[in-house]
PDB file of C-alpha atoms in Angstrom:
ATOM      1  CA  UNK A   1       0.000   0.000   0.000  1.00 61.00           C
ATOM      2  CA  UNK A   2       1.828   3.568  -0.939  1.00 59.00           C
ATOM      3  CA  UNK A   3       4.491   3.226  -3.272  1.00 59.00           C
ATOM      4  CA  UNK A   4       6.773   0.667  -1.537  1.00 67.00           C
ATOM      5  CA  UNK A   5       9.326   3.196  -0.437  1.00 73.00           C
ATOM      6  CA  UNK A   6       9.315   4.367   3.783  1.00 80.00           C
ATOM      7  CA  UNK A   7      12.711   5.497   5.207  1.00 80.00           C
ATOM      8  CA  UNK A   8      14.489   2.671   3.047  1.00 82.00           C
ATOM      9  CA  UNK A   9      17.896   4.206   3.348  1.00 82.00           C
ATOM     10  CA  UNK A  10      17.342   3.228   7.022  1.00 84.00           C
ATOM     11  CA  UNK A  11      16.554  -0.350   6.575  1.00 91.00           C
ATOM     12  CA  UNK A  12      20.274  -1.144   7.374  1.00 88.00           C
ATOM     13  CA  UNK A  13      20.197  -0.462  11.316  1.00 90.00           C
ATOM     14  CA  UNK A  14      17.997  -3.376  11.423  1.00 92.00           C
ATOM     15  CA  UNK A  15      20.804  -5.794  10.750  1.00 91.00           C
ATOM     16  CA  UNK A  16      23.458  -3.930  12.705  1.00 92.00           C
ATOM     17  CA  UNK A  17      23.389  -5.159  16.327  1.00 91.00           C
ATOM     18  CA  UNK A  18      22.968  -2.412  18.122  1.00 90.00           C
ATOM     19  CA  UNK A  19      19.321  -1.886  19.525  1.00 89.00           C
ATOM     20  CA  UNK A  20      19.648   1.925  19.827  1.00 89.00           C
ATOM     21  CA  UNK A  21      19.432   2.157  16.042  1.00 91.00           C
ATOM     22  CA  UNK A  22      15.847   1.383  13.655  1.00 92.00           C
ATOM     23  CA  UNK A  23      14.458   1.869  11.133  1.00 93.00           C
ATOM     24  CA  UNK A  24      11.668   3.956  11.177  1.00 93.00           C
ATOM     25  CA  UNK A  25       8.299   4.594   9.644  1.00 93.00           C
ATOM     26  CA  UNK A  26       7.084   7.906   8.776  1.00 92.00           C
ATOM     27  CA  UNK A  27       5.209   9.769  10.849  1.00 94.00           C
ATOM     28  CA  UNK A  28       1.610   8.952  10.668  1.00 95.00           C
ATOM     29  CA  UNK A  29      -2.190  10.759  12.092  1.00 95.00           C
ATOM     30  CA  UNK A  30      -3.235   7.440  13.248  1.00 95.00           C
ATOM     31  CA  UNK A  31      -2.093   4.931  15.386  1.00 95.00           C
ATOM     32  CA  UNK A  32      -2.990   2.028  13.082  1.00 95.00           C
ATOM     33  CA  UNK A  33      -1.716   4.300   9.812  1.00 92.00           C
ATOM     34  CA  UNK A  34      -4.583   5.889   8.738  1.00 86.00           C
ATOM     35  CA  UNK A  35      -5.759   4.235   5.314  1.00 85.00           C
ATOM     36  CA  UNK A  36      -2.865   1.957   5.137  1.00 89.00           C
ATOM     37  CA  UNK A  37      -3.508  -1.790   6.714  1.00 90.00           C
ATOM     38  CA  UNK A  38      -0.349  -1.434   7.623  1.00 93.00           C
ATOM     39  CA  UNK A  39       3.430  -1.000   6.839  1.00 92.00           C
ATOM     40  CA  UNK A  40       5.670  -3.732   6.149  1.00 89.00           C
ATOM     41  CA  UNK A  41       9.745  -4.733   5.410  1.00 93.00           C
ATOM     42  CA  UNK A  42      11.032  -7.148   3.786  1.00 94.00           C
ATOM     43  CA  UNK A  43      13.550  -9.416   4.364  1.00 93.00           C
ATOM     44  CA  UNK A  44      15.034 -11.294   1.837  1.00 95.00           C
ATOM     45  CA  UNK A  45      16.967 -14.572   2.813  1.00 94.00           C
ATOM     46  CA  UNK A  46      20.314 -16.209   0.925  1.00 93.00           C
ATOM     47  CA  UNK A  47      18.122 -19.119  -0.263  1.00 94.00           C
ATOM     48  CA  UNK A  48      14.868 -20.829   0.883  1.00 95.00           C
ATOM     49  CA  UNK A  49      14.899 -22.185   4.021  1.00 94.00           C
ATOM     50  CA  UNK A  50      13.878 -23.321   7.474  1.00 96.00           C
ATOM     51  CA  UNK A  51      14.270 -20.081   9.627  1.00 95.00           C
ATOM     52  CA  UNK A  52      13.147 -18.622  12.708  1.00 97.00           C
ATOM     53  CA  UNK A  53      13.265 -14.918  12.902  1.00 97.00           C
ATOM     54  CA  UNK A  54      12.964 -12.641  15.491  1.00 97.00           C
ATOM     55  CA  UNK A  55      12.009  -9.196  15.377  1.00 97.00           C
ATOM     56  CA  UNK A  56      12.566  -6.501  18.167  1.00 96.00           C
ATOM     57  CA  UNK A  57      10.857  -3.528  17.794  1.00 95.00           C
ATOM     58  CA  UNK A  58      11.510   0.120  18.802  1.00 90.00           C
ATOM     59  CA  UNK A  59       8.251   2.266  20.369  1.00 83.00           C
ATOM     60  CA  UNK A  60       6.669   1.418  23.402  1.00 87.00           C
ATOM     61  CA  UNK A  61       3.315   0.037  21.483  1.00 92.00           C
ATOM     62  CA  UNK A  62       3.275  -1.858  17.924  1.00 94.00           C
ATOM     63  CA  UNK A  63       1.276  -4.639  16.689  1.00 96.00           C
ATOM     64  CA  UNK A  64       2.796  -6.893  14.050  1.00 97.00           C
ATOM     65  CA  UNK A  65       1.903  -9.711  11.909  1.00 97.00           C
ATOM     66  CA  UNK A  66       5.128 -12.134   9.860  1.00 98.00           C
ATOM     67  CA  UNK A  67       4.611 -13.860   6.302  1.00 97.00           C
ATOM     68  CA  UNK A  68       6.895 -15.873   4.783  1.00 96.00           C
ATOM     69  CA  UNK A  69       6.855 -16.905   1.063  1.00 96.00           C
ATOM     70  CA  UNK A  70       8.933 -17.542  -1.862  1.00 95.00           C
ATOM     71  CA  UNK A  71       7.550 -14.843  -4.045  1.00 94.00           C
ATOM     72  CA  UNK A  72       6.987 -11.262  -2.950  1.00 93.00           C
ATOM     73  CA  UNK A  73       3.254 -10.720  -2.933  1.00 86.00           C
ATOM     74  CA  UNK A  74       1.608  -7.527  -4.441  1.00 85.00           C
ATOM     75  CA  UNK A  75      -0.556  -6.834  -1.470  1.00 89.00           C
ATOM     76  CA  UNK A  76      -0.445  -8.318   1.758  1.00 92.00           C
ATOM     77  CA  UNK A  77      -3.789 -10.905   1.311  1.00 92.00           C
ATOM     78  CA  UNK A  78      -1.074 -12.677  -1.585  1.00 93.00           C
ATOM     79  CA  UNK A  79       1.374 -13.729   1.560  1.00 95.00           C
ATOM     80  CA  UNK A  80      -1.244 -16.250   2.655  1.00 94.00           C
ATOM     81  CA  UNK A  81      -1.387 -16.608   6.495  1.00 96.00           C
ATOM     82  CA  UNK A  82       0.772 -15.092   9.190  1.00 97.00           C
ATOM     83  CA  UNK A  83       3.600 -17.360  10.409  1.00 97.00           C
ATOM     84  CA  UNK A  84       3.346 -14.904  13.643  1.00 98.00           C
ATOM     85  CA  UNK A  85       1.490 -12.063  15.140  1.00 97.00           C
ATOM     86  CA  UNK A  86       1.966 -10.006  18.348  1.00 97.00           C
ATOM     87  CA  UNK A  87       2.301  -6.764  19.991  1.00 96.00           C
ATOM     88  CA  UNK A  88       3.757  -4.659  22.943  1.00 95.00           C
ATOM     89  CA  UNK A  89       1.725  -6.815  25.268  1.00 94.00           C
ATOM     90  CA  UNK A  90       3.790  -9.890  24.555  1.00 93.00           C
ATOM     91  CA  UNK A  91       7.545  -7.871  25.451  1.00 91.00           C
ATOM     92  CA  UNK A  92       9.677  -6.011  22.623  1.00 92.00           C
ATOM     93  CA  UNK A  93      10.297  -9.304  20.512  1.00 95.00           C
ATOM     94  CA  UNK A  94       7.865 -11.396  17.803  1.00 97.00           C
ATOM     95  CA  UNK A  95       9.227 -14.508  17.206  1.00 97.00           C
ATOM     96  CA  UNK A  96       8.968 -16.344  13.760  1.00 97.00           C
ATOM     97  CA  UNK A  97       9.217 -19.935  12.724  1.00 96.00           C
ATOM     98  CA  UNK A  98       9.032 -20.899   8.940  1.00 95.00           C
ATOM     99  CA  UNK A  99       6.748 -23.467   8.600  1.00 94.00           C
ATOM    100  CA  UNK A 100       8.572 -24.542   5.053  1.00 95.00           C
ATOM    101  CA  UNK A 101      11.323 -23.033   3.462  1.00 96.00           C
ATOM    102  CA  UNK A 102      10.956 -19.667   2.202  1.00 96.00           C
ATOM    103  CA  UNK A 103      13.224 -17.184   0.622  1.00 96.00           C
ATOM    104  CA  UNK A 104      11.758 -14.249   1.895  1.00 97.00           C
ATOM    105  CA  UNK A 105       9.937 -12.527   5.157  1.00 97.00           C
ATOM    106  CA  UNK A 106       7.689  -9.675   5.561  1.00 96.00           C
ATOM    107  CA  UNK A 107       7.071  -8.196   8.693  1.00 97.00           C
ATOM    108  CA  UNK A 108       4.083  -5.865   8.611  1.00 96.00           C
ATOM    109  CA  UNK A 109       3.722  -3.448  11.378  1.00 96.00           C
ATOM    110  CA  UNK A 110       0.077  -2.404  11.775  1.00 96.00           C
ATOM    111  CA  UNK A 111      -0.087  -0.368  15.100  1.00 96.00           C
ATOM    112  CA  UNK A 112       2.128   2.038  16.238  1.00 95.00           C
ATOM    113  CA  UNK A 113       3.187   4.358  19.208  1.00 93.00           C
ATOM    114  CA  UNK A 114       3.127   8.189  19.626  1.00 94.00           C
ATOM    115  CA  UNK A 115       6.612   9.503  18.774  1.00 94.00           C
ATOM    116  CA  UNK A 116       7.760  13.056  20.200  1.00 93.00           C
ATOM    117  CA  UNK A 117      10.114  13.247  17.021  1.00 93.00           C
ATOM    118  CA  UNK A 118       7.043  13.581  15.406  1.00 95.00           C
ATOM    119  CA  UNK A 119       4.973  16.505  14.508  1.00 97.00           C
ATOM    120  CA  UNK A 120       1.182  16.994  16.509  1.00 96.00           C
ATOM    121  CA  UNK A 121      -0.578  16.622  13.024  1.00 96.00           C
ATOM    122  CA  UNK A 122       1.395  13.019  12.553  1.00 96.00           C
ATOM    123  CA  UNK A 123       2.328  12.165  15.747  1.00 97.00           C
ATOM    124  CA  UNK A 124       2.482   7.964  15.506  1.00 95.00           C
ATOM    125  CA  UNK A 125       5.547   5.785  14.313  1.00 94.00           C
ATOM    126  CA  UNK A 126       7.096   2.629  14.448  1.00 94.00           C
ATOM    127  CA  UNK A 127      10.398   0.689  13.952  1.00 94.00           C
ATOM    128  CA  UNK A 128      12.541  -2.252  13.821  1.00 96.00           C
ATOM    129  CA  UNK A 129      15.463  -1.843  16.258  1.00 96.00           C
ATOM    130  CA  UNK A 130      16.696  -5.429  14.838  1.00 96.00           C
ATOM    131  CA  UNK A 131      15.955  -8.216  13.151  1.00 97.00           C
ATOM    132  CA  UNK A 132      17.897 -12.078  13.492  1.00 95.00           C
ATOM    133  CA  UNK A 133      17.575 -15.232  11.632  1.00 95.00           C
ATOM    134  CA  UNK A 134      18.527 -18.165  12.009  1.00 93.00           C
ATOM    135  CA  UNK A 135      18.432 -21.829  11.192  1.00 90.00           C
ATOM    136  CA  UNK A 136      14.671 -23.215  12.002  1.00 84.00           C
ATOM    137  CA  UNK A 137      14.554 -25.669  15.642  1.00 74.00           C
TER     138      UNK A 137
END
C-alpha cells in the first residue's frame, strides 16, 4: 500500500546489532496508519529455508503480523497466512518460525506508538530496532 518506499535508506540499522538504532516509519495521524492496513519490510533470505526470525521492535506500542513466502506478494492478502502475530503486550520481541522453506519474510507493522520526534498533526511511528535469523529448531 503507498508506493513501496518508507525510510528505506534506514533499513540497514535493522541488521546492525545495536538496539539503539531502527528503522523507522514515517510519521503517521493514526495509530494504526490511517488508510494503510499497515506497513511492512522485507527481508530477503540467501536461499529458501527453514528459519526462525525474530524481530525486536523500537516504540513502546506496535502490533505486528510475519509472512513468509517464496515470491513477494503484491498486497499483503497474496502472503497467505501469518507465520506470527503479536504486539507490545507480549515484550519487545515477535518470534517467527518458517513453517517450510521460504526465501523471503515480511514483517508488517500495523499499530504504532506516539513519537515526540514527530509533529502533533502526525504524531504515531514505528520501527525495527533489529531483526535475526537463524536456522529453524
Amino acid at each position: 500500500e503507498g508506493d513501496g518506499t518508507e525510510n528505506d535508506g534506514d533499513v540497514r540499522w535493522t541488521t546492525d546489532g545495536d538496539r539503539g538504532t531502527a528503522w523507522s516509519t514515517l510519521c503517521y495521524k493514526s495509530q494504526t496508519f490511517g488508510s494503510k492496513s499497515g506497513v511492512g519490510l522485507i527481508v530477503q533470505l540467501a536461499e529458501p529455508n527453514f528459519a526462525r526470525i525474530d524481530v525486536d521492535f523500537a516504540g513502546s506500542t506496535w502490533r505486528a503480523d510475519m509472512y513468509g513466502a517464496n515470491v513477494v506478494g503484491s498486497d499483503v492478502s497474496s502472503w497467505g497466512e501469518p507465520i506470527a502475530r503479536g504486539s507490545s503486550d507480549d515484550g519487545a520481541t515477535l518470534v517467527g518460525i518458517t513453517p517450510a522453506p521460504v526465501q523471503y519474510v515480511m514483517i508488517y507493522l500495523r499499530e504504532a506508538a506516539r513519537d515526540t520526534g514527530c509533529s502533533d498533526a502526525n504524531p504515531y511511528r514505528s520501527g525495527i530496532a533489529e531483526i535475526g535469523v537463524s536456522a529453524a529448531p
